[in-house]
mmCIF file of C-alpha atoms in Angstrom:
data_model
loop_
_atom_site.group_PDB
_atom_site.id
_atom_site.type_symbol
_atom_site.label_atom_id
_atom_site.label_comp_id
_atom_site.label_asym_id
_atom_site.label_seq_id
_atom_site.Cartn_x
_atom_site.Cartn_y
_atom_site.Cartn_z
ATOM 1 C CA CYS A 1 38.263 235.897 -21.379
ATOM 2 C CA GLY A 2 40.091 233.228 -19.355
ATOM 3 C CA ASN A 3 38.154 233.947 -16.169
ATOM 4 C CA GLN A 4 34.825 233.875 -18.014
ATOM 5 C CA ILE A 5 35.713 230.492 -19.525
ATOM 6 C CA GLY A 6 36.924 229.315 -16.131
ATOM 7 C CA ALA A 7 33.653 230.389 -14.498
ATOM 8 C CA ALA A 8 31.674 228.485 -17.149
ATOM 9 C CA PHE A 9 33.925 225.454 -16.578
ATOM 10 C CA TRP A 10 33.246 225.510 -12.830
ATOM 11 C CA GLN A 11 29.527 225.922 -13.392
ATOM 12 C CA GLN A 12 29.518 222.827 -15.624
ATOM 13 C CA ILE A 13 31.774 220.748 -13.341
ATOM 14 C CA SER A 14 29.645 221.700 -10.332
ATOM 15 C CA SER A 15 26.510 220.603 -12.129
ATOM 16 C CA GLU A 16 28.112 217.302 -13.170
ATOM 17 C CA HIS A 17 29.116 216.664 -9.555
ATOM 18 C CA GLY A 18 25.641 217.435 -8.215
ATOM 19 C CA LEU A 19 26.542 220.736 -6.574
ATOM 20 C CA ASP A 20 24.305 223.773 -6.466
ATOM 21 C CA ALA A 21 25.521 227.369 -6.827
ATOM 22 C CA ASN A 22 26.446 227.444 -3.122
ATOM 23 C CA GLY A 23 28.541 224.261 -3.283
ATOM 24 C CA VAL A 24 25.990 222.075 -1.497
ATOM 25 C CA TYR A 25 25.739 218.498 -2.757
ATOM 26 C CA ASN A 26 22.304 217.624 -4.130
ATOM 27 C CA GLY A 27 23.419 214.815 -6.417
ATOM 28 C CA THR A 28 22.046 211.332 -6.777
ATOM 29 C CA SER A 29 25.106 209.217 -7.505
ATOM 30 C CA ASP A 30 27.786 207.761 -5.265
ATOM 31 C CA PHE A 31 30.159 208.189 -8.201
ATOM 32 C CA GLN A 32 29.721 211.975 -7.967
ATOM 33 C CA LEU A 33 30.861 211.950 -4.348
ATOM 34 C CA GLU A 34 33.741 209.532 -5.010
ATOM 35 C CA ARG A 35 35.296 211.892 -7.527
ATOM 36 C CA MET A 36 34.440 215.148 -5.753
ATOM 37 C CA SER A 37 37.989 215.588 -4.433
ATOM 38 C CA VAL A 38 39.428 215.794 -7.945
ATOM 39 C CA TYR A 39 38.258 219.389 -8.311
ATOM 40 C CA PHE A 40 36.788 220.378 -4.937
ATOM 41 C CA ASN A 41 37.762 220.735 -1.291
ATOM 42 C CA GLU A 42 35.170 219.909 1.340
ATOM 43 C CA ALA A 43 34.435 222.847 3.597
ATOM 44 C CA SER A 44 32.275 222.939 6.706
ATOM 45 C CA GLY A 45 28.578 222.168 6.517
ATOM 46 C CA ASN A 46 28.848 219.618 3.690
ATOM 47 C CA LYS A 47 29.815 222.429 1.317
ATOM 48 C CA TYR A 48 32.355 222.049 -1.465
ATOM 49 C CA VAL A 49 34.586 224.761 -2.896
ATOM 50 C CA PRO A 50 36.571 224.620 -6.138
ATOM 51 C CA ARG A 51 40.320 224.250 -6.096
ATOM 52 C CA ALA A 52 40.606 227.365 -8.201
ATOM 53 C CA VAL A 53 42.663 230.519 -8.197
ATOM 54 C CA LEU A 54 41.171 233.368 -10.221
ATOM 55 C CA VAL A 55 43.643 236.006 -11.358
ATOM 56 C CA ASP A 56 43.394 239.311 -13.202
ATOM 57 C CA LEU A 57 45.283 242.573 -13.268
ATOM 58 C CA GLU A 58 42.080 244.576 -12.825
ATOM 59 C CA PRO A 59 39.074 243.963 -10.567
ATOM 60 C CA GLY A 60 36.289 244.206 -13.173
ATOM 61 C CA THR A 61 36.328 240.592 -14.316
ATOM 62 C CA MET A 62 36.539 239.341 -10.739
ATOM 63 C CA ASP A 63 33.485 241.410 -9.848
ATOM 64 C CA ALA A 64 31.613 239.925 -12.818
ATOM 65 C CA VAL A 65 32.506 236.356 -11.774
ATOM 66 C CA ARG A 66 31.448 237.037 -8.172
ATOM 67 C CA ALA A 67 28.144 238.485 -9.387
ATOM 68 C CA GLY A 68 27.549 235.510 -11.697
ATOM 69 C CA PRO A 69 25.326 232.517 -10.943
ATOM 70 C CA PHE A 70 28.139 230.516 -9.291
ATOM 71 C CA GLY A 71 30.114 233.458 -7.908
ATOM 72 C CA GLN A 72 29.552 232.445 -4.283
ATOM 73 C CA LEU A 73 31.042 229.013 -4.950
ATOM 74 C CA PHE A 74 34.653 230.241 -4.851
ATOM 75 C CA ARG A 75 36.787 231.008 -1.819
ATOM 76 C CA PRO A 76 36.932 234.807 -1.541
ATOM 77 C CA ASP A 77 40.662 234.749 -0.801
ATOM 78 C CA ASN A 78 41.339 232.824 -4.024
ATOM 79 C CA PHE A 79 40.505 235.915 -6.084
ATOM 80 C CA VAL A 80 43.819 237.668 -6.727
ATOM 81 C CA PHE A 81 43.720 240.879 -8.705
ATOM 82 C CA GLY A 82 45.510 244.138 -9.279
ATOM 83 C CA GLN A 83 44.108 247.583 -9.873
ATOM 84 C CA SER A 84 45.897 248.795 -12.989
ATOM 85 C CA GLY A 85 45.394 246.223 -15.740
ATOM 86 C CA ALA A 86 47.833 245.421 -18.523
ATOM 87 C CA GLY A 87 46.232 247.525 -21.242
ATOM 88 C CA ASN A 88 46.470 244.678 -23.788
ATOM 89 C CA ASN A 89 50.248 244.892 -23.444
ATOM 90 C CA TRP A 90 52.051 241.546 -23.128
ATOM 91 C CA ALA A 91 55.149 243.142 -21.579
ATOM 92 C CA LYS A 92 53.120 244.814 -18.827
ATOM 93 C CA GLY A 93 51.525 241.478 -17.983
ATOM 94 C CA HIS A 94 54.791 239.564 -18.086
ATOM 95 C CA TYR A 95 57.394 242.006 -16.776
ATOM 96 C CA THR A 96 55.788 244.816 -14.777
ATOM 97 C CA GLU A 97 52.188 244.692 -13.526
ATOM 98 C CA GLY A 98 52.026 240.883 -13.634
ATOM 99 C CA ALA A 99 55.456 240.469 -12.067
ATOM 100 C CA GLU A 100 54.312 242.570 -9.106
ATOM 101 C CA LEU A 101 51.306 240.297 -8.502
ATOM 102 C CA VAL A 102 52.721 236.869 -9.375
ATOM 103 C CA ASP A 103 54.175 236.097 -5.921
ATOM 104 C CA GLN A 104 50.802 236.723 -4.302
ATOM 105 C CA VAL A 105 49.207 234.384 -6.854
ATOM 106 C CA LEU A 106 51.844 231.719 -6.213
ATOM 107 C CA ASP A 107 51.149 231.875 -2.473
ATOM 108 C CA VAL A 108 47.503 231.008 -3.165
ATOM 109 C CA VAL A 109 48.520 228.289 -5.652
ATOM 110 C CA ARG A 110 50.859 226.781 -3.037
ATOM 111 C CA ARG A 111 48.123 226.808 -0.411
ATOM 112 C CA GLU A 112 45.746 225.015 -2.765
ATOM 113 C CA ALA A 113 48.440 222.515 -3.786
ATOM 114 C CA GLU A 114 49.260 221.749 -0.154
ATOM 115 C CA GLY A 115 45.599 220.925 0.437
ATOM 116 C CA CYS A 116 45.666 218.161 -2.179
ATOM 117 C CA ASP A 117 46.185 214.525 -1.234
ATOM 118 C CA CYS A 118 47.752 213.700 -4.589
ATOM 119 C CA LEU A 119 48.399 216.717 -6.787
ATOM 120 C CA GLN A 120 48.399 215.620 -10.422
ATOM 121 C CA GLY A 121 48.739 218.942 -12.178
ATOM 122 C CA PHE A 122 47.285 222.286 -13.124
ATOM 123 C CA GLN A 123 44.631 223.467 -15.568
ATOM 124 C CA ILE A 124 44.865 227.038 -16.758
ATOM 125 C CA THR A 125 42.338 228.941 -18.849
ATOM 126 C CA HIS A 126 43.559 232.176 -20.375
ATOM 127 C CA SER A 127 43.457 234.322 -23.468
ATOM 128 C CA LEU A 128 46.487 234.854 -25.663
ATOM 129 C CA GLY A 129 45.210 238.146 -27.047
ATOM 130 C CA GLY A 130 45.383 240.466 -24.046
ATOM 131 C CA GLY A 131 48.119 241.577 -21.720
ATOM 132 C CA THR A 132 46.984 239.692 -18.627
ATOM 133 C CA GLY A 133 46.166 236.252 -20.026
ATOM 134 C CA ALA A 134 49.050 236.300 -22.476
ATOM 135 C CA GLY A 135 51.738 238.144 -20.516
ATOM 136 C CA MET A 136 50.966 237.355 -16.907
ATOM 137 C CA GLY A 137 49.500 233.978 -17.858
ATOM 138 C CA THR A 138 52.774 232.808 -19.364
ATOM 139 C CA LEU A 139 54.749 234.266 -16.458
ATOM 140 C CA LEU A 140 52.575 232.360 -13.999
ATOM 141 C CA ILE A 141 52.876 229.146 -16.008
ATOM 142 C CA SER A 142 56.681 229.407 -15.994
ATOM 143 C CA LYS A 143 56.715 230.057 -12.226
ATOM 144 C CA ILE A 144 54.411 227.096 -11.567
ATOM 145 C CA ARG A 145 56.645 224.914 -13.768
ATOM 146 C CA GLU A 146 59.706 225.995 -11.721
ATOM 147 C CA GLU A 147 58.003 225.116 -8.461
ATOM 148 C CA PHE A 148 56.215 221.957 -9.619
ATOM 149 C CA PRO A 149 58.476 220.578 -12.373
ATOM 150 C CA ASP A 150 57.058 217.049 -12.280
ATOM 151 C CA ARG A 151 53.357 217.963 -12.463
ATOM 152 C CA MET A 152 51.161 218.048 -15.521
ATOM 153 C CA MET A 153 50.294 221.443 -16.991
ATOM 154 C CA ALA A 154 47.251 221.761 -19.256
ATOM 155 C CA THR A 155 46.458 225.143 -20.724
ATOM 156 C CA PHE A 156 43.204 226.049 -22.397
ATOM 157 C CA SER A 157 44.372 229.037 -24.391
ATOM 158 C CA VAL A 158 41.986 231.235 -26.356
ATOM 159 C CA VAL A 159 43.762 232.230 -29.552
ATOM 160 C CA PRO A 160 42.775 235.552 -31.138
ATOM 161 C CA SER A 161 41.097 235.576 -34.525
ATOM 162 C CA PRO A 162 41.037 238.437 -37.025
ATOM 163 C CA LYS A 163 37.301 237.810 -37.443
ATOM 164 C CA VAL A 164 36.487 238.653 -33.828
ATOM 165 C CA SER A 165 39.562 240.599 -32.734
ATOM 166 C CA ASP A 166 38.926 243.866 -30.973
ATOM 167 C CA THR A 167 42.540 244.969 -30.498
ATOM 168 C CA VAL A 168 45.260 245.398 -33.094
ATOM 169 C CA VAL A 169 48.012 243.997 -30.825
ATOM 170 C CA GLU A 170 46.341 240.619 -30.181
ATOM 171 C CA PRO A 171 48.470 238.744 -32.760
ATOM 172 C CA TYR A 172 51.646 240.142 -31.186
ATOM 173 C CA ASN A 173 50.553 239.127 -27.685
ATOM 174 C CA ALA A 174 49.742 235.636 -28.953
ATOM 175 C CA ARG A 175 53.080 235.327 -30.745
ATOM 176 C CA LEU A 176 54.997 236.353 -27.632
ATOM 177 C CA SER A 177 53.055 233.774 -25.592
ATOM 178 C CA VAL A 178 53.358 230.698 -27.797
ATOM 179 C CA HIS A 179 57.084 230.272 -27.169
ATOM 180 C CA GLN A 180 56.489 230.390 -23.406
ATOM 181 C CA LEU A 181 53.686 227.825 -23.655
ATOM 182 C CA VAL A 182 55.845 225.414 -25.650
ATOM 183 C CA GLU A 183 58.713 225.754 -23.176
ATOM 184 C CA ASN A 184 56.546 225.097 -20.130
#
């Protein structure tokens, strides 16, 4: 859920900045170019790439984002994913499967942060219902907070609802996550 929302976010931000699906500027306003560096790095050939790290514990969502309309916009090495998934289990995302992948994710986050002239903070989109977004998401947030204690952290967290819930453990995953979000 978080990666799908993130992909929609990048599609909208790209459009607002005058970028096509390949990251090429086709805009009409100097203001678009002035603010391009807030969310994008300039690559070769007047192409812009998002400062984004996409994370999941299974490759399926990453494949869907890559196959989407703006899938070619992202740096291929900023997709970090595992092979096993968390099985809607917060503990697997936070303590086992996610813990095995989090250092690799942090390496990519560090690389992106080092490329910024003036890093202000982080935006994170994730779901609180599943094992990856809830468990690994909160683990990653706490690790980023440790490494960047003076930077802003904004989370866009999708909270499960009994009206659209597809898994019985979603409320438990959300409950385990909220404390972590408040702390960090």
